[in-house]
Amino acid sequence: MSDRGIVDTSAVVQSYRGKSGAPKFASSSEALLAYAGAFAEKDLDFIRGAISEETLLELPMVKPCRLLGVSEIVSAHTEAFKTISNATFELHSPIEKGSLAIAEGALKVSRAGKEETHPLGIVAETNNGKLKRVTLYFDARHHRLWSDKTIL
Amino acid sequence: MTPSAAFDAFCKAWAKGDSESVGKLFAEDGMFDVPIIAKPAVGRAAVEKQVRVLSHSQKDVVTRVLNSVEKGNTGYFEGAFEAAVIGAGGKIDGAPVRTDFRFLAVVEMENGKILRLTEHFDRRPLYPEERQRAYMLNRRTPYWQKTVDAECLEWSVYNNMHFPVRYSRMPYEDYAALLEDVTLWDVGLERQTQIKGPDALAFFDYLSCRDMSSMAVGDCMYALICHDSGLLMADPVCFRPYEDTIWLSHGNADLTFWARGIAMGSNWKVDVTEPDIAPVQVQGPLAREVLDPITEADLSKLGNYKCVVTKVAGYDAVVSRTGWSGGFGYEVLPFESTVNGPAVWDAIVKAGEPYGLKITGPIWSRAVERGVTDFNYYMGSDINPFEDVASKFVHLEKPADFVGKAALTKIKQDGVKRHSVGLLIDGEVPRLEWFWDLQDQKGRKGLVRWAAHSFALDRSAAIAVVDINIKKGDRVTIETPYGKMNAEVTTLPFVKKAS
């Protein structure tokens, strides 16, 4: 694993909260980290302000996992935040190229008294200071077993 | 070499199945990790082996990088993988399944070599099902939860017990583990019919059409069990762990009820029961390396088809040099399996970690290649032992009387009508869910009873019982759910033990 340290995503979210109006990200890396921080803090208002009708989110651990536009994204996050007791991203510093940023890290989830760690990659793209796309890459099999509530 | 150049070379070599070239891209202590392997491959040789096994089942591979970012020795690559995968979703029929998904690859370099290549993706395209639903109508083996934790996808039912048959891997990975490393199978559903008492051996000999009178303590013997009309009920491997005790480790048949019924009210001094014994199989060339350190007995001295009463991981058990792989391996039969079995299982898994042990079901593909079958009352309808692969074990002239002797004698006098053969099938076979009819150009008939994709032959292979006049080299037509398929008759086994 890279020796780059873990980024404090909460601090990135906080730095945008102090500004007036909806967040307008200075870089794709900050957009990526701010989304991760807002997700961990279940800050639906922040996420709503960071997206547009053109935003695409691909999140294997929520249902449906492909979300397009404000309505779908807000609705899915509302449901996800009800289900998840605690979920935090531990991300290394992203590498960015223009409007694209990619980072590696892990999603840590607490449920039923157990902590699970899922290694992942996360890609974020921005457009005019808003999130254009966020895609999580990780094996969500264990999450599906849990959230489908069908088998186990 | 930059991360971009290294990843490009990696993708090109993977697409060709060139694991050696992939290995050369990595540093000596390089690491390769993807979600579909149990743990990262560390070291050039391990990386090369892992890539060889994974890429074996993938054809027409195309990898496209959609986005990439790079800084110093680290590169991130968002891409799309497209391939035809043999065994996607664990299918065992040999049909390539279109499997496309997106991924994120991370490449870290050191001195021009790959120090780490990690891919992140969701396994759903490869394994769409989480697992089969199970109901409480059938018994569980003591290892049920272990198989769930090991990501079993699919169970069959066998002796009214759940039988784990398919896990979250491409079938070739399991096949390669059996031939190159070691595998652990939950076969606790192989119930033991225990015959105990002073007449145990004589009574057993009465039940079997093979001469069992020479079976000594510590022997294992393959038996053919027929009922009184000469139809095959089961073909168990049997153990004699003690002087007065014989276990018939039987297939899917109510053998204990049947044997107990014969013993009831008779003069045989035996008690017939089903003890709390649930076997596991440790199969593969490294089986001894795994089991020996946790077994009290010296397994290097345990010959083929021999068994010993010993301790495994401190628990009383019988260990035998037997199994259903058609190759090297052991069976472990813990005493009081419902209590001690899970701990024995865990000990085997732990002992197997350094050897790449994989928890798998029986490897159908290898069984077919080796001509290893399983006949039982419920699936073996209308088969008599002369028609079976193991017909040489019918001993009509043995000194003792046995169940079915009169019927089998008449069958032989009238002339055996069918025999078991191998089939080399043209094309990909569907999953064999029930037997397929076949006939040759003269209208002589037969029945395909086993079929699978053979990795050794790289084609479809089957085992059939056919008209006695259908011989090696003849052509037959099979009726499958995919339609008619042609095949050539051959002899069994398809491959020798060492291959």
XYZ file of C-alpha atoms in Angstrom, chain A residues 1-2 4 58 60 92-93 95-97 100 102-105 119-123 125 133 135 137-142 144-145 148 150-152, chain B residues 35 67-71 74-79 102-104 106 108 116 118 120-124 127 129-133 148 151-153 168:
70
model
C 0.000 0.000 0.000
C 1.132 3.519 -0.725
C 0.775 8.477 1.362
C -22.241 4.953 -9.250
C -22.249 -0.395 -5.665
C -5.139 8.564 0.392
C -4.453 11.856 -1.356
C -4.107 12.250 -7.969
C -5.803 14.646 -10.336
C -5.644 15.663 -13.965
C -10.657 14.236 -12.993
C -8.830 9.397 -8.483
C -8.007 8.095 -5.020
C -7.564 4.747 -3.332
C -8.530 3.798 0.165
C -10.699 -1.621 -0.090
C -11.840 0.653 -2.891
C -10.994 3.102 -5.600
C -12.975 6.301 -6.118
C -13.174 8.493 -9.197
C -15.161 14.372 -12.153
C -19.527 12.015 -11.625
C -17.800 6.239 -9.187
C -14.989 0.664 -7.400
C -15.161 -2.075 -4.813
C -16.494 -5.538 -4.301
C -19.893 -4.937 -2.766
C -20.834 -8.601 -2.442
C -20.920 -8.510 1.339
C -25.484 -6.895 -1.083
C -25.845 -9.896 1.194
C -30.747 -7.073 -0.003
C -33.123 -11.626 1.165
C -30.880 -14.469 2.147
C -28.762 -14.116 5.253
C -11.277 -9.090 -5.570
C -9.257 7.535 -17.734
C -5.873 7.642 -16.103
C -3.894 9.819 -13.742
C -0.278 9.409 -12.817
C 2.115 10.957 -10.337
C 1.867 5.687 -8.903
C -0.769 5.446 -11.594
C -4.547 5.034 -11.425
C -6.337 3.532 -14.407
C -10.092 3.492 -14.792
C -10.918 0.983 -17.462
C -15.367 -1.594 -15.301
C -12.486 -1.455 -12.875
C -9.982 0.815 -11.257
C -3.625 0.991 -9.103
C 2.935 1.323 -8.003
C 1.937 -3.465 -6.541
C -4.345 -3.800 -7.301
C -10.877 -2.706 -7.572
C -14.164 -3.898 -9.038
C -17.430 -5.498 -8.089
C -17.650 -9.262 -8.590
C -21.319 -9.122 -9.566
C -20.945 -13.997 -9.984
C -26.029 -14.680 -7.769
C -25.291 -14.139 -4.102
C -26.190 -17.665 -3.248
C -28.965 -20.153 -3.627
C -31.729 -19.951 -1.075
C -21.513 -20.185 3.626
C -18.992 -18.128 -0.338
C -20.700 -21.271 -1.502
C -23.170 -20.296 -4.214
C -17.605 -17.988 -6.088
